[in-house]
PDB file of C-alpha atoms in Angstrom:
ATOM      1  CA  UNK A   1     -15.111  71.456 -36.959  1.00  0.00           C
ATOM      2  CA  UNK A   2     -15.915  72.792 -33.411  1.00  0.00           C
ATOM      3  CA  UNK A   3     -14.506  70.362 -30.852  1.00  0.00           C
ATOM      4  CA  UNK A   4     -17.138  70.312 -28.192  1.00  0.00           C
ATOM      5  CA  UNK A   5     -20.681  69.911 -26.911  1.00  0.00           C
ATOM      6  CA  UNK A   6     -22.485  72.510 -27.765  1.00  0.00           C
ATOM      7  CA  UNK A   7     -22.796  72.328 -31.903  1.00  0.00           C
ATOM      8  CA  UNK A   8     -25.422  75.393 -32.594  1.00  0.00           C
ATOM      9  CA  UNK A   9     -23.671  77.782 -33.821  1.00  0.00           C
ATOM     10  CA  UNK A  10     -26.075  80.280 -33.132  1.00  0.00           C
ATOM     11  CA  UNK A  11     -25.942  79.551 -29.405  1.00  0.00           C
ATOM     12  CA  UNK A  12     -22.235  79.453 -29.719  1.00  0.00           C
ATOM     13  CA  UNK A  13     -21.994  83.083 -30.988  1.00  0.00           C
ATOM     14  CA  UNK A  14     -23.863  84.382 -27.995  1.00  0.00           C
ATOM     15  CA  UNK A  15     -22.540  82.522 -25.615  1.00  0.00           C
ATOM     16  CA  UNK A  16     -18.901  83.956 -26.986  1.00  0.00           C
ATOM     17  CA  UNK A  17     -20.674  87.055 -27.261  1.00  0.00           C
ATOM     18  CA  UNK A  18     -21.913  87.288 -23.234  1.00  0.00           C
ATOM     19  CA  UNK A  19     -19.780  89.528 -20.664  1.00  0.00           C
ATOM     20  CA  UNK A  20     -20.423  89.170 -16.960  1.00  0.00           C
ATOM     21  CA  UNK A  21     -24.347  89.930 -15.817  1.00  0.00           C
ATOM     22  CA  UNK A  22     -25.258  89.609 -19.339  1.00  0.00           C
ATOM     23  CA  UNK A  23     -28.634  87.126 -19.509  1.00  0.00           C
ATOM     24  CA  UNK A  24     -29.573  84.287 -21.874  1.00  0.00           C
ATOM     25  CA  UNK A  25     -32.791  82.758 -21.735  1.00  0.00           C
ATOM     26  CA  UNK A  26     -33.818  79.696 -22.727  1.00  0.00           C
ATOM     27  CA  UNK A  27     -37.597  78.051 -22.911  1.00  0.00           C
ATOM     28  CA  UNK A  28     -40.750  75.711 -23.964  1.00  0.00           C
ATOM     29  CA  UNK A  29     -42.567  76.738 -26.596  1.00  0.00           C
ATOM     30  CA  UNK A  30     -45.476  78.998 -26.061  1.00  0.00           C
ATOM     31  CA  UNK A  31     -43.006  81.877 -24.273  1.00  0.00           C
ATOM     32  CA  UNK A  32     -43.639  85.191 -26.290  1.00  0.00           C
ATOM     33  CA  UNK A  33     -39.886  86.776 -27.179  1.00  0.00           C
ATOM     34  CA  UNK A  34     -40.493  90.423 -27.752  1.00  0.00           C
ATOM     35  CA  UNK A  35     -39.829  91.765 -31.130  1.00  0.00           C
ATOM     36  CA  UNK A  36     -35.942  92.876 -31.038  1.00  0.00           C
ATOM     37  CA  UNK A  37     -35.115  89.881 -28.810  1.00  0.00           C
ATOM     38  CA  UNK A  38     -32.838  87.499 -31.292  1.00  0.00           C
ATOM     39  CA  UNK A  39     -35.044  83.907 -31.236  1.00  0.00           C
ATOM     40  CA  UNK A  40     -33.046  80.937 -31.576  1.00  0.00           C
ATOM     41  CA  UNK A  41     -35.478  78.293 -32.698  1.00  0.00           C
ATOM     42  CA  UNK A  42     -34.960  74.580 -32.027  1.00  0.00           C
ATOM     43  CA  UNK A  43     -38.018  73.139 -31.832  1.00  0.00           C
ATOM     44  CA  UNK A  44     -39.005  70.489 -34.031  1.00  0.00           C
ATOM     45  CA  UNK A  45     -42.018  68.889 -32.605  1.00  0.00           C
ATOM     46  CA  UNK A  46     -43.678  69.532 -29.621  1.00  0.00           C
ATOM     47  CA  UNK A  47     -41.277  67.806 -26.820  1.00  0.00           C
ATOM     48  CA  UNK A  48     -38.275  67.865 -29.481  1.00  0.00           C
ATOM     49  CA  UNK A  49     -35.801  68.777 -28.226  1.00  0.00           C
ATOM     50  CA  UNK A  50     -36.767  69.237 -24.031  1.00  0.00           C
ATOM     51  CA  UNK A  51     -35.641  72.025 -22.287  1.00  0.00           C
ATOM     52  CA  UNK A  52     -33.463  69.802 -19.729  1.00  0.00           C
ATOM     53  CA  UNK A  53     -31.094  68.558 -22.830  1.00  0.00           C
ATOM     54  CA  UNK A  54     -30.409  72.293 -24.171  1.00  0.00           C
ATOM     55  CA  UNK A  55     -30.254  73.797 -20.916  1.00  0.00           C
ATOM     56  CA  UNK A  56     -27.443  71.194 -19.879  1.00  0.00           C
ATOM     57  CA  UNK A  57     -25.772  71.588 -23.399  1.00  0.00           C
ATOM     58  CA  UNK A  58     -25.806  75.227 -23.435  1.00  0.00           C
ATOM     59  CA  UNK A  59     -24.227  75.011 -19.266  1.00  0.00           C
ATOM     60  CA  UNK A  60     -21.434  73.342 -20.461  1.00  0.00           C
ATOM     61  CA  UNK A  61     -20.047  76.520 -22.552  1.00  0.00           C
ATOM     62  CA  UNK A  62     -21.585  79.333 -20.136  1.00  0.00           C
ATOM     63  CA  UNK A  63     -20.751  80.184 -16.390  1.00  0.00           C
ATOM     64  CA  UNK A  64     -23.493  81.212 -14.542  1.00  0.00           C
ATOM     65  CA  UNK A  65     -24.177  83.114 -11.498  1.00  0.00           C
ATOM     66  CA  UNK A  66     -27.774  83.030 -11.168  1.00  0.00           C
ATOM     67  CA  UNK A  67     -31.048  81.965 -12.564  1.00  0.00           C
ATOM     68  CA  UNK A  68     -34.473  83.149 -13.242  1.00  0.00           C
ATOM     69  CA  UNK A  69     -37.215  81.020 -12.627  1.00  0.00           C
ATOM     70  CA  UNK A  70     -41.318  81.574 -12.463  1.00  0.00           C
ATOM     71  CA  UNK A  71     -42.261  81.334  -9.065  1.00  0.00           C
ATOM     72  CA  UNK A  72     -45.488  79.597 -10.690  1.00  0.00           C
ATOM     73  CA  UNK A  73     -43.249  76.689 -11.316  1.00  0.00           C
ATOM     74  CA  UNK A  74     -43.366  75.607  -7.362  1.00  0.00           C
ATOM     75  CA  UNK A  75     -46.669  74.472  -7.383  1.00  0.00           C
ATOM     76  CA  UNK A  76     -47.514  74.315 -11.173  1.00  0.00           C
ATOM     77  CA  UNK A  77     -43.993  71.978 -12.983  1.00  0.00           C
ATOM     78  CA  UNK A  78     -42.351  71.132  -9.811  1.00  0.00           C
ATOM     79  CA  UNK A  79     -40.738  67.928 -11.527  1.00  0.00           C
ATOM     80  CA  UNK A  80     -39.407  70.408 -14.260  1.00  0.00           C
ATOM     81  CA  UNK A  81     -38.021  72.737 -11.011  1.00  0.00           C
ATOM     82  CA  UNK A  82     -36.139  69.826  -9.745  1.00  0.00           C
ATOM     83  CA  UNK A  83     -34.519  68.943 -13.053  1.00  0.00           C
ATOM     84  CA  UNK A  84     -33.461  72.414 -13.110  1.00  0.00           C
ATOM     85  CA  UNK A  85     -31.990  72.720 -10.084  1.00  0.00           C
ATOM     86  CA  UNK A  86     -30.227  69.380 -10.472  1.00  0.00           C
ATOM     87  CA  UNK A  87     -28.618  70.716 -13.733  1.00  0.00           C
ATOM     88  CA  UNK A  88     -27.756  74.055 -12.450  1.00  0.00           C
ATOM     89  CA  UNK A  89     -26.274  72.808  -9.340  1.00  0.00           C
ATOM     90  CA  UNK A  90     -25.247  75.159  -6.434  1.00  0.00           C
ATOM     91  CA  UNK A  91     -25.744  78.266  -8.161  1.00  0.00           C
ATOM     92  CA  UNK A  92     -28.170  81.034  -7.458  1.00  0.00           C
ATOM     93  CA  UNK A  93     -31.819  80.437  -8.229  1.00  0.00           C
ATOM     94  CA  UNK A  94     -34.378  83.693  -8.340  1.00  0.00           C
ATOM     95  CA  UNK A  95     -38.282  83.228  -8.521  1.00  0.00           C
ATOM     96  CA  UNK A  96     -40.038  85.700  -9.926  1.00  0.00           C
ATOM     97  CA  UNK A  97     -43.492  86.209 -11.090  1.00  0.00           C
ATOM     98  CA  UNK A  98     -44.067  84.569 -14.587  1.00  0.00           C
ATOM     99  CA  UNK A  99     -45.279  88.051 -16.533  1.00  0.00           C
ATOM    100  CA  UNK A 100     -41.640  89.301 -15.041  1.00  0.00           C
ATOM    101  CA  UNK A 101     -39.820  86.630 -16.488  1.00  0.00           C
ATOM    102  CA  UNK A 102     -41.999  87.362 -19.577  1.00  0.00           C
ATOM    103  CA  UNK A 103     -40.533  91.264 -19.370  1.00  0.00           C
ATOM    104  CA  UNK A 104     -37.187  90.004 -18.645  1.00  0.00           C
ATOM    105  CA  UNK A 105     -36.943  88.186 -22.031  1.00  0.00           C
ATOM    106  CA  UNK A 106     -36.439  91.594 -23.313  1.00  0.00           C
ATOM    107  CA  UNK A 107     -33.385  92.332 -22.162  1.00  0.00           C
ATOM    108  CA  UNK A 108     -31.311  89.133 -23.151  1.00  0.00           C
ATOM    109  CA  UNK A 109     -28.854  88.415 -25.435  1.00  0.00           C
ATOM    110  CA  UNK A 110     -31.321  86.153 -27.052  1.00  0.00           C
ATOM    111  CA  UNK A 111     -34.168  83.525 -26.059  1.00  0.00           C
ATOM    112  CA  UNK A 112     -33.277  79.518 -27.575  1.00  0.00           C
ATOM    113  CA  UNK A 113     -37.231  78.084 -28.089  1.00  0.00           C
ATOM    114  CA  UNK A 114     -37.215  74.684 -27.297  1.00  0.00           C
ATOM    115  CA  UNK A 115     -39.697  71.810 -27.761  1.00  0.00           C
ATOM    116  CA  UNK A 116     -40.830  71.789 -24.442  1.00  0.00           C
ATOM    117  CA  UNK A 117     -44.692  71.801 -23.743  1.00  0.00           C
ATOM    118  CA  UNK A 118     -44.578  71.897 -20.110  1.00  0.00           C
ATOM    119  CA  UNK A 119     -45.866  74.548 -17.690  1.00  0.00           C
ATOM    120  CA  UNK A 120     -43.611  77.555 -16.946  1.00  0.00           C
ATOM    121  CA  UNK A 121     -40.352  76.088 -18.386  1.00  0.00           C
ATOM    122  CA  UNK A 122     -38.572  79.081 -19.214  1.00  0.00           C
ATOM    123  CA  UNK A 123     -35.498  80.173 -17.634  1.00  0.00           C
ATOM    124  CA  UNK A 124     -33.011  82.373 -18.088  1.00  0.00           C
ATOM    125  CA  UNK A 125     -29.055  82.711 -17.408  1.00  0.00           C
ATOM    126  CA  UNK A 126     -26.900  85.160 -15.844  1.00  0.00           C
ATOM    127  CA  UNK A 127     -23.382  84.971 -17.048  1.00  0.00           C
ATOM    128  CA  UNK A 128     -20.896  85.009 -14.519  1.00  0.00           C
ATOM    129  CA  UNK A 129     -17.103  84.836 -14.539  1.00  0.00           C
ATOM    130  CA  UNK A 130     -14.690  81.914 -14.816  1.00  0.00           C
ATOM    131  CA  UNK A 131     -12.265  84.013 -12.558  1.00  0.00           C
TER     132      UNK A 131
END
């Protein structure tokens, strides 16, 4: 049995699978993931499980460099921003328009659905290097 934190073995295999600059994103439930973008569903009920407790999970496998964030999320889920920012420490944050984020999706290894029903809480990964 894995020895570790992060138990989803889905998430596991892409974050094994993720070079340097690749992107992982990660989000509430009503984010649109683009046909062709691998979904990893975890939601179980709305709020089950929150995007806080799989975005710390999934940071305890993956280095990161930088972050993508809806610049929406300022004004609109700025308790959600903080929790973020708080779990992602000193690295890198980006805001960008939410429809970019949306478009960004695209191009990740693969987007984890959470339970989370609050506004905007989407973000997604960079991969960085542990050297």
């Amino acid at each position: 049995m894995k020895k570790g934190i992060l138990l989803n073995s889905q998430i596991s295999a892409v974050v094994a699978d993720m070079g340097h600059w690749d992107t992982l994103g990660i989000g509430d439930l009503g984010m649109p993931v683009p046909k062709g973008t691998k979904k990893i569903d975890l939601s179980v009920k709305m709020g089950t499980p929150d995007l806080i407790t799989v975005l710390k999970t999934t940071l305890s496998e993956l280095q990161i460099q930088r972050v993508f964030l809806a610049s929406e999320m300022k004004t609109e889920n700025p308790k959600q921003l903080a929790a973020i920012t708080e779990a992602v420490g000193d690295v890198k944050i980006e805001f960008i328009p939410q429809m970019e984020l949306q478009d960004k999706v695209a191009n990740t290894k693969a987007f984890v659905r959470t339970g989370e029903a609050s506004h905007y809480s989407n973000v997604i990964l960079e991969s960085g290097v542990t050297f």
